[in-house]
mmCIF file with all atom_site columns, C-alpha atoms in Angstrom:
data_model
loop_
_atom_site.group_PDB
_atom_site.id
_atom_site.type_symbol
_atom_site.label_atom_id
_atom_site.label_alt_id
_atom_site.label_comp_id
_atom_site.label_asym_id
_atom_site.label_entity_id
_atom_site.label_seq_id
_atom_site.pdbx_PDB_ins_code
_atom_site.Cartn_x
_atom_site.Cartn_y
_atom_site.Cartn_z
_atom_site.occupancy
_atom_site.B_iso_or_equiv
_atom_site.pdbx_formal_charge
_atom_site.auth_seq_id
_atom_site.auth_comp_id
_atom_site.auth_asym_id
_atom_site.auth_atom_id
_atom_site.pdbx_PDB_model_num
ATOM 1  C CA . MET A 1 1  ? 0.061   0.041  0.016   1.00 87.00 ? 15 MET A CA 1
ATOM 2  C CA . ILE A 1 2  ? 1.224   3.494  -0.872  1.00 88.00 ? 16 ILE A CA 1
ATOM 3  C CA . LYS A 1 3  ? 1.543   5.733  2.164   1.00 93.00 ? 17 LYS A CA 1
ATOM 4  C CA . LYS A 1 4  ? 0.004   9.183  1.617   1.00 91.00 ? 18 LYS A CA 1
ATOM 5  C CA . ARG A 1 5  ? 1.421   12.298 3.212   1.00 94.00 ? 19 ARG A CA 1
ATOM 6  C CA . THR A 1 6  ? -0.189  15.664 3.718   1.00 94.00 ? 20 THR A CA 1
ATOM 7  C CA . MET A 1 7  ? 1.322   18.967 2.507   1.00 93.00 ? 21 MET A CA 1
ATOM 8  C CA . THR A 1 8  ? 0.167   22.526 3.138   1.00 95.00 ? 22 THR A CA 1
ATOM 9  C CA . ILE A 1 9  ? 0.885   25.167 0.400   1.00 95.00 ? 23 ILE A CA 1
ATOM 10 C CA . ASN A 1 10 ? 0.466   28.915 0.647   1.00 97.00 ? 24 ASN A CA 1
ATOM 11 C CA . LEU A 1 11 ? -0.394  30.676 -2.629  1.00 97.00 ? 25 LEU A CA 1
ATOM 12 C CA . ASN A 1 12 ? -1.003  34.255 -3.208  1.00 98.00 ? 26 ASN A CA 1
ATOM 13 C CA . ASP A 1 13 ? -4.437  35.344 -4.770  1.00 98.00 ? 27 ASP A CA 1
ATOM 14 C CA . SER A 1 14 ? -3.096  35.378 -8.330  1.00 98.00 ? 28 SER A CA 1
ATOM 15 C CA . GLU A 1 15 ? -1.527  31.890 -8.035  1.00 98.00 ? 29 GLU A CA 1
ATOM 16 C CA . MET A 1 16 ? -4.751  30.504 -6.478  1.00 98.00 ? 30 MET A CA 1
ATOM 17 C CA . ASN A 1 17 ? -6.912  31.996 -9.164  1.00 98.00 ? 31 ASN A CA 1
ATOM 18 C CA . ILE A 1 18 ? -4.725  30.415 -11.849 1.00 98.00 ? 32 ILE A CA 1
ATOM 19 C CA . LEU A 1 19 ? -4.871  27.051 -10.032 1.00 98.00 ? 33 LEU A CA 1
ATOM 20 C CA . GLU A 1 20 ? -8.666  27.198 -9.721  1.00 98.00 ? 34 GLU A CA 1
ATOM 21 C CA . ALA A 1 21 ? -9.117  28.316 -13.341 1.00 98.00 ? 35 ALA A CA 1
ATOM 22 C CA . ILE A 1 22 ? -7.026  25.387 -14.622 1.00 98.00 ? 36 ILE A CA 1
ATOM 23 C CA . CYS A 1 23 ? -8.911  22.934 -12.379 1.00 98.00 ? 37 CYS A CA 1
ATOM 24 C CA . GLU A 1 24 ? -12.194 24.210 -13.658 1.00 98.00 ? 38 GLU A CA 1
ATOM 25 C CA . LYS A 1 25 ? -11.064 24.100 -17.299 1.00 98.00 ? 39 LYS A CA 1
ATOM 26 C CA . LYS A 1 26 ? -9.653  20.517 -16.967 1.00 97.00 ? 40 LYS A CA 1
ATOM 27 C CA . GLY A 1 27 ? -12.268 19.247 -14.564 1.00 98.00 ? 41 GLY A CA 1
ATOM 28 C CA . LEU A 1 28 ? -9.724  18.283 -11.959 1.00 98.00 ? 42 LEU A CA 1
ATOM 29 C CA . SER A 1 29 ? -9.498  18.698 -8.244  1.00 98.00 ? 43 SER A CA 1
ATOM 30 C CA . LYS A 1 30 ? -6.566  20.839 -6.918  1.00 97.00 ? 44 LYS A CA 1
ATOM 31 C CA . THR A 1 31 ? -4.956  17.684 -5.588  1.00 96.00 ? 45 THR A CA 1
ATOM 32 C CA . ALA A 1 32 ? -5.232  15.904 -8.940  1.00 97.00 ? 46 ALA A CA 1
ATOM 33 C CA . LEU A 1 33 ? -3.788  18.926 -10.799 1.00 98.00 ? 47 LEU A CA 1
ATOM 34 C CA . VAL A 1 34 ? -0.772  19.228 -8.393  1.00 97.00 ? 48 VAL A CA 1
ATOM 35 C CA . ARG A 1 35 ? -0.163  15.453 -8.758  1.00 96.00 ? 49 ARG A CA 1
ATOM 36 C CA . GLN A 1 36 ? -0.374  15.660 -12.633 1.00 97.00 ? 50 GLN A CA 1
ATOM 37 C CA . SER A 1 37 ? 1.893   18.757 -12.504 1.00 97.00 ? 51 SER A CA 1
ATOM 38 C CA . ILE A 1 38 ? 4.538   16.892 -10.491 1.00 97.00 ? 52 ILE A CA 1
ATOM 39 C CA . ARG A 1 39 ? 4.491   13.917 -12.872 1.00 97.00 ? 53 ARG A CA 1
ATOM 40 C CA . LEU A 1 40 ? 4.752   16.324 -15.910 1.00 96.00 ? 54 LEU A CA 1
ATOM 41 C CA . TYR A 1 41 ? 7.659   18.224 -14.282 1.00 96.00 ? 55 TYR A CA 1
ATOM 42 C CA . GLN A 1 42 ? 9.481   15.000 -13.387 1.00 96.00 ? 56 GLN A CA 1
ATOM 43 C CA . SER A 1 43 ? 9.108   13.799 -17.075 1.00 96.00 ? 57 SER A CA 1
ATOM 44 C CA . ILE A 1 44 ? 10.351  17.044 -18.535 1.00 96.00 ? 58 ILE A CA 1
ATOM 45 C CA . ASP A 1 45 ? 13.234  17.261 -16.029 1.00 95.00 ? 59 ASP A CA 1
ATOM 46 C CA . SER A 1 46 ? 14.347  13.731 -16.819 1.00 96.00 ? 60 SER A CA 1
ATOM 47 C CA . ARG A 1 47 ? 14.405  14.401 -20.546 1.00 96.00 ? 61 ARG A CA 1
ATOM 48 C CA . ILE A 1 48 ? 16.297  17.657 -20.122 1.00 95.00 ? 62 ILE A CA 1
ATOM 49 C CA . ASP A 1 49 ? 18.864  15.832 -17.879 1.00 95.00 ? 63 ASP A CA 1
ATOM 50 C CA . ALA A 1 50 ? 19.237  13.350 -20.755 1.00 97.00 ? 64 ALA A CA 1
ATOM 51 C CA . GLY A 1 51 ? 20.161  16.267 -23.138 1.00 95.00 ? 65 GLY A CA 1
ATOM 52 C CA . GLU A 1 52 ? 16.904  16.853 -24.820 1.00 96.00 ? 66 GLU A CA 1
ATOM 53 C CA . LYS A 1 53 ? 15.393  20.179 -25.305 1.00 95.00 ? 67 LYS A CA 1
ATOM 54 C CA . LEU A 1 54 ? 11.763  21.395 -25.017 1.00 95.00 ? 68 LEU A CA 1
ATOM 55 C CA . TYR A 1 55 ? 10.168  23.562 -27.761 1.00 96.00 ? 69 TYR A CA 1
ATOM 56 C CA . MET A 1 56 ? 6.871   25.298 -28.430 1.00 96.00 ? 70 MET A CA 1
ATOM 57 C CA . GLU A 1 57 ? 5.991   25.741 -32.101 1.00 97.00 ? 71 GLU A CA 1
ATOM 58 C CA . ASN A 1 58 ? 3.595   28.302 -33.554 1.00 97.00 ? 72 ASN A CA 1
ATOM 59 C CA . PRO A 1 59 ? 1.121   26.347 -35.594 1.00 96.00 ? 73 PRO A CA 1
ATOM 60 C CA . VAL A 1 60 ? 0.897   28.989 -38.328 1.00 97.00 ? 74 VAL A CA 1
ATOM 61 C CA . SER A 1 61 ? 4.373   30.278 -38.771 1.00 97.00 ? 75 SER A CA 1
ATOM 62 C CA . LYS A 1 62 ? 6.106   27.046 -37.525 1.00 96.00 ? 76 LYS A CA 1
ATOM 63 C CA . GLU A 1 63 ? 8.450   29.296 -35.591 1.00 97.00 ? 77 GLU A CA 1
ATOM 64 C CA . LYS A 1 64 ? 9.978   27.403 -32.658 1.00 97.00 ? 78 LYS A CA 1
ATOM 65 C CA . SER A 1 65 ? 10.878  28.767 -29.185 1.00 97.00 ? 79 SER A CA 1
ATOM 66 C CA . GLU A 1 66 ? 12.931  26.860 -26.715 1.00 95.00 ? 80 GLU A CA 1
ATOM 67 C CA . LEU A 1 67 ? 11.490  26.680 -23.163 1.00 93.00 ? 81 LEU A CA 1
ATOM 68 C CA . MET A 1 68 ? 13.901  27.066 -20.369 1.00 90.00 ? 82 MET A CA 1
ATOM 69 C CA . VAL A 1 69 ? 13.034  24.957 -17.257 1.00 87.00 ? 83 VAL A CA 1
ATOM 70 C CA . LEU A 1 70 ? 14.663  25.824 -13.975 1.00 83.00 ? 84 LEU A CA 1
#
């Protein structure tokens, strides 16, 4: 069985509004969104550690911009 642990997070009004808007748009709870975000960040971080790069591409102009992840 996976042991669950509790975490408290303090967000400012802007951050909480963004979190709530994404949750509503995606139909997710705040917990589900945070869990999904952690898995996404871990996946991206692993690929960057392996030397890969992350890009966004404009669908019209096909211009690519590299995303920098801290």
